[in-house]
Amino acid sequence: MNILITGGASGLGRATAEAVEKEGWRPLVVDVRDPDQRFDHVTADLADRGEAERAVRELAERAGGLDGVVTAAGIDACGRLEDVPADDWERVVKVNLLGTASVIRAALPYLKHTRGKVITCASTLGLRPLSDASAYSASKFGVVGLTRALAVELRGEVGVTLLIPGGMRTSFFDGRPEQYKPGPEAGLNDPADVAQTVVFALRQPAGCEVRELVVCPSTETSWP
């Protein structure tokens, strides 16, 4: 199977690409940075709809189609709404929500042909917001709504799964002020473990769908 993965250069995206490869499937990576060179990839800024669409089409044509799409790319801009520069705040929404929509839209012709699957990556903060995370929560609440709407819109044509992960041990928290970094008591998940839940959803036969998956550390403070 050909599985396109956004954000595949690091974090959950990279862990998913590695898990897909172990299954004997073909990972196709889209990221603003160069990923592991063993993966077929295209660099693109998902905040730019044209770049996102071009990347999807290029990888799909190169691979001869798509069987699945995993939208794992995501960024954040921590701080109170009044303190985060407007451009930074809006970029979070462009990458996390609008970029997800752009990738899926471009992939649909290929996925409808194969009765493939879409797995979007929201967050526990897309269900329960926290202070100083308005951009991230707004974008992830949007991903939740988008995915649930697509599950209705595409039923019988393309499988749709909403992944809602809690905190993971990735570079996502690098470079933040200490107040926005999880403490040692957080017990974050290994992204490789979360990636296995993505593989589980992708393995399901056409017509059998995992609609939603919440995967978080047992000590997750943003769930429930």
Short mmCIF file of C-alpha atoms in Angstrom, two decimals:
data_model
loop_
_atom_site.label_atom_id
_atom_site.label_comp_id
_atom_site.label_asym_id
_atom_site.label_seq_id
_atom_site.Cartn_x
_atom_site.Cartn_y
_atom_site.Cartn_z
CA MET A 1 0.00 0.00 0.00
CA ASN A 2 1.07 3.58 -0.67
CA ILE A 3 0.58 5.73 2.44
CA LEU A 4 1.14 9.49 2.28
CA ILE A 5 2.21 11.00 5.61
CA THR A 6 2.46 14.69 6.36
CA GLY A 7 4.95 15.81 8.98
CA GLY A 8 6.97 12.68 8.28
CA ALA A 9 10.36 14.19 9.10
CA SER A 10 9.89 14.03 12.86
CA GLY A 11 7.63 13.08 15.74
CA LEU A 12 4.51 11.04 15.12
CA GLY A 13 4.86 11.51 11.37
CA ARG A 14 8.29 9.92 11.27
CA ALA A 15 7.22 7.15 13.65
CA THR A 16 4.27 6.45 11.35
CA ALA A 17 6.51 6.36 8.27
CA GLU A 18 8.76 3.84 10.02
CA ALA A 19 5.78 1.73 11.14
CA VAL A 20 4.34 1.78 7.61
CA GLU A 21 7.68 0.67 6.22
CA LYS A 22 7.86 -2.21 8.71
CA GLU A 23 4.46 -3.38 7.46
CA GLY A 24 5.94 -3.70 3.98
CA TRP A 25 3.98 -0.71 2.76
CA ARG A 26 5.39 2.36 1.02
CA PRO A 27 5.60 5.60 3.04
CA LEU A 28 5.36 8.83 1.04
CA VAL A 29 6.42 11.80 3.13
CA VAL A 30 5.48 15.48 2.90
CA ASP A 31 7.27 17.87 5.24
CA VAL A 32 8.70 21.37 5.23
CA ARG A 33 12.02 19.72 6.15
CA ASP A 34 13.84 16.86 4.48
CA PRO A 35 12.94 13.54 6.14
CA ASP A 36 14.97 10.34 6.33
CA GLN A 37 16.32 9.96 2.81
CA ARG A 38 15.17 6.35 2.54
CA PHE A 39 11.57 7.60 2.24
CA ASP A 40 10.06 8.94 -0.96
CA HIS A 41 9.35 12.55 -0.13
CA VAL A 42 8.47 16.04 -1.31
CA THR A 43 9.21 19.16 0.70
CA ALA A 44 6.29 21.55 1.01
CA ASP A 45 4.92 24.22 3.32
CA LEU A 46 1.43 23.06 4.22
CA ALA A 47 0.43 26.64 5.01
CA ASP A 48 0.54 27.15 1.23
CA ARG A 49 -2.39 25.37 -0.45
CA GLY A 50 -0.63 25.24 -3.82
CA GLU A 51 2.46 23.60 -2.32
CA ALA A 52 0.37 21.09 -0.39
CA GLU A 53 -1.62 20.09 -3.46
CA ARG A 54 1.49 19.85 -5.62
CA ALA A 55 3.22 17.59 -3.09
CA VAL A 56 0.26 15.21 -2.91
CA ARG A 57 -0.10 14.95 -6.67
CA GLU A 58 3.63 14.49 -7.22
CA LEU A 59 3.94 11.67 -4.70
CA ALA A 60 0.72 9.98 -5.80
CA GLU A 61 1.74 10.00 -9.46
CA ARG A 62 5.24 8.83 -8.60
CA ALA A 63 3.90 5.91 -6.57
CA GLY A 64 1.05 5.00 -8.90
CA GLY A 65 -1.76 5.98 -6.54
CA LEU A 66 -2.61 6.26 -2.87
CA ASP A 67 -4.14 3.80 -0.42
CA GLY A 68 -4.02 6.01 2.64
CA VAL A 69 -3.26 9.49 3.94
CA VAL A 70 -2.12 10.32 7.48
CA THR A 71 -2.09 14.02 8.32
CA ALA A 72 0.40 14.13 11.20
CA ALA A 73 1.94 17.56 10.51
CA GLY A 74 1.38 20.10 13.25
CA ILE A 75 2.84 23.25 14.80
CA ASP A 76 2.05 25.44 17.80
CA ALA A 77 2.41 29.03 18.99
CA CYS A 78 2.10 29.17 22.77
CA GLY A 79 0.85 32.20 24.63
CA ARG A 80 -2.20 34.30 25.29
CA LEU A 81 -4.12 35.50 22.25
CA GLU A 82 -3.14 39.10 22.91
CA ASP A 83 0.56 38.20 23.14
CA VAL A 84 1.06 35.85 20.18
CA PRO A 85 1.85 37.74 16.94
CA ALA A 86 -1.12 37.48 14.61
CA ASP A 87 0.95 35.97 11.79
CA ASP A 88 2.23 33.22 14.09
CA TRP A 89 -1.25 32.50 15.43
CA GLU A 90 -2.76 32.28 11.95
CA ARG A 91 0.05 30.10 10.66
CA VAL A 92 -0.88 27.44 13.23
CA VAL A 93 -4.39 27.33 11.83
CA LYS A 94 -3.10 27.34 8.24
CA VAL A 95 -0.77 24.37 8.81
CA ASN A 96 -2.84 22.30 11.21
CA LEU A 97 -6.35 22.79 9.82
CA LEU A 98 -6.24 24.30 6.34
CA GLY A 99 -3.17 22.24 5.42
CA THR A 100 -4.99 19.09 6.49
CA ALA A 101 -7.96 20.02 4.32
CA SER A 102 -5.72 20.84 1.34
CA VAL A 103 -3.90 17.52 1.53
CA ILE A 104 -7.10 15.50 1.82
CA ARG A 105 -8.78 17.41 -0.99
CA ALA A 106 -5.86 16.72 -3.34
CA ALA A 107 -5.72 13.06 -2.31
CA LEU A 108 -9.42 12.26 -2.70
CA PRO A 109 -9.38 11.30 -6.40
CA TYR A 110 -6.69 8.71 -5.66
CA LEU A 111 -8.32 7.47 -2.45
CA LYS A 112 -11.74 7.09 -4.04
CA HIS A 113 -10.17 4.91 -6.73
CA THR A 114 -8.68 2.53 -4.15
CA ARG A 115 -11.37 2.92 -1.44
CA GLY A 116 -8.50 4.06 0.71
CA LYS A 117 -8.37 5.65 4.13
CA VAL A 118 -7.78 9.07 5.68
CA ILE A 119 -6.43 9.34 9.22
CA THR A 120 -6.32 12.85 10.64
CA CYS A 121 -4.36 13.84 13.72
CA ALA A 122 -6.18 16.10 16.16
CA SER A 123 -5.24 16.31 19.86
CA THR A 124 -6.76 16.02 23.29
CA LEU A 125 -6.58 19.83 23.16
CA GLY A 126 -9.07 19.60 20.31
CA LEU A 127 -11.59 18.36 22.87
CA ARG A 128 -10.55 20.18 26.02
CA PRO A 129 -8.78 23.53 25.61
CA LEU A 130 -6.13 24.95 27.87
CA SER A 131 -5.07 28.53 28.52
CA ASP A 132 -2.28 29.94 26.34
CA ALA A 133 -3.05 27.44 23.57
CA SER A 134 -5.82 29.17 21.64
CA ALA A 135 -4.20 28.79 18.21
CA TYR A 136 -3.47 25.11 18.69
CA SER A 137 -6.85 24.34 20.24
CA ALA A 138 -8.71 26.28 17.54
CA SER A 139 -6.88 24.38 14.82
CA LYS A 140 -7.38 20.98 16.44
CA PHE A 141 -11.03 21.61 17.28
CA GLY A 142 -11.30 22.37 13.57
CA VAL A 143 -9.64 19.08 12.65
CA VAL A 144 -12.14 17.24 14.85
CA GLY A 145 -15.05 18.93 13.10
CA LEU A 146 -13.57 18.50 9.65
CA THR A 147 -12.93 14.80 10.19
CA ARG A 148 -16.35 14.05 11.60
CA ALA A 149 -17.94 15.88 8.66
CA LEU A 150 -15.78 13.96 6.16
CA ALA A 151 -16.75 10.65 7.76
CA VAL A 152 -20.36 11.45 6.82
CA GLU A 153 -19.52 12.97 3.45
CA LEU A 154 -17.28 10.13 2.27
CA ARG A 155 -19.05 7.10 3.73
CA GLY A 156 -18.96 4.17 1.36
CA GLU A 157 -16.17 5.81 -0.65
CA VAL A 158 -13.20 6.54 1.62
CA GLY A 159 -12.56 5.40 5.18
CA VAL A 160 -12.09 8.19 7.72
CA THR A 161 -10.48 7.91 11.15
CA LEU A 162 -9.94 10.67 13.70
CA LEU A 163 -6.83 10.13 15.83
CA ILE A 164 -6.81 12.10 19.10
CA PRO A 165 -3.39 11.72 20.72
CA GLY A 166 -2.22 13.07 24.03
CA GLY A 167 1.33 14.16 24.75
CA MET A 168 4.23 12.34 23.13
CA ARG A 169 8.00 12.42 23.57
CA THR A 170 8.91 14.36 20.44
CA SER A 171 10.72 17.54 19.40
CA PHE A 172 7.32 19.30 19.38
CA PHE A 173 8.15 20.85 22.75
CA ASP A 174 11.69 21.94 21.86
CA GLY A 175 12.45 25.65 21.96
CA ARG A 176 9.48 26.56 24.12
CA PRO A 177 9.67 28.60 27.32
CA GLU A 178 9.90 26.24 30.30
CA GLN A 179 6.35 27.07 31.38
CA TYR A 180 5.05 25.45 28.18
CA LYS A 181 7.11 22.27 28.40
CA PRO A 182 5.66 19.14 30.02
CA GLY A 183 7.29 18.23 33.29
CA PRO A 184 8.93 14.90 34.10
CA GLU A 185 5.72 13.70 35.72
CA ALA A 186 3.81 13.93 32.42
CA GLY A 187 4.76 10.38 31.39
CA LEU A 188 4.50 11.15 27.69
CA ASN A 189 3.89 8.38 25.17
CA ASP A 190 6.46 7.03 22.76
CA PRO A 191 5.31 8.15 19.28
CA ALA A 192 6.18 4.68 17.99
CA ASP A 193 3.42 3.26 20.18
CA VAL A 194 0.91 5.80 18.89
CA ALA A 195 1.99 5.00 15.33
CA GLN A 196 0.90 1.41 15.89
CA THR A 197 -2.66 2.63 16.37
CA VAL A 198 -2.42 4.35 12.99
CA VAL A 199 -1.32 1.08 11.41
CA PHE A 200 -4.24 -0.68 13.12
CA ALA A 201 -6.70 1.73 11.51
CA LEU A 202 -5.03 1.40 8.11
CA ARG A 203 -5.20 -2.40 8.30
CA GLN A 204 -8.98 -2.51 8.47
CA PRO A 205 -10.67 -3.83 5.33
CA ALA A 206 -12.79 -1.56 3.16
CA GLY A 207 -16.14 -0.99 4.82
CA CYS A 208 -14.80 -1.63 8.34
CA GLU A 209 -13.75 1.65 9.87
CA VAL A 210 -12.23 2.82 13.11
CA ARG A 211 -14.03 6.14 13.44
CA GLU A 212 -12.12 7.65 16.35
CA LEU A 213 -9.09 6.73 18.46
CA VAL A 214 -8.07 8.48 21.68
CA VAL A 215 -4.50 7.49 22.58
CA CYS A 216 -2.91 9.25 25.52
CA PRO A 217 -0.64 8.65 28.52
CA SER A 218 -2.46 7.22 31.51
CA THR A 219 -1.55 10.40 33.41
CA GLU A 220 -2.71 12.77 30.65
CA THR A 221 -3.97 15.99 32.26
CA SER A 222 -5.99 17.16 29.24
CA TRP A 223 -8.12 14.00 29.16
CA PRO A 224 -10.93 13.64 29.96
#
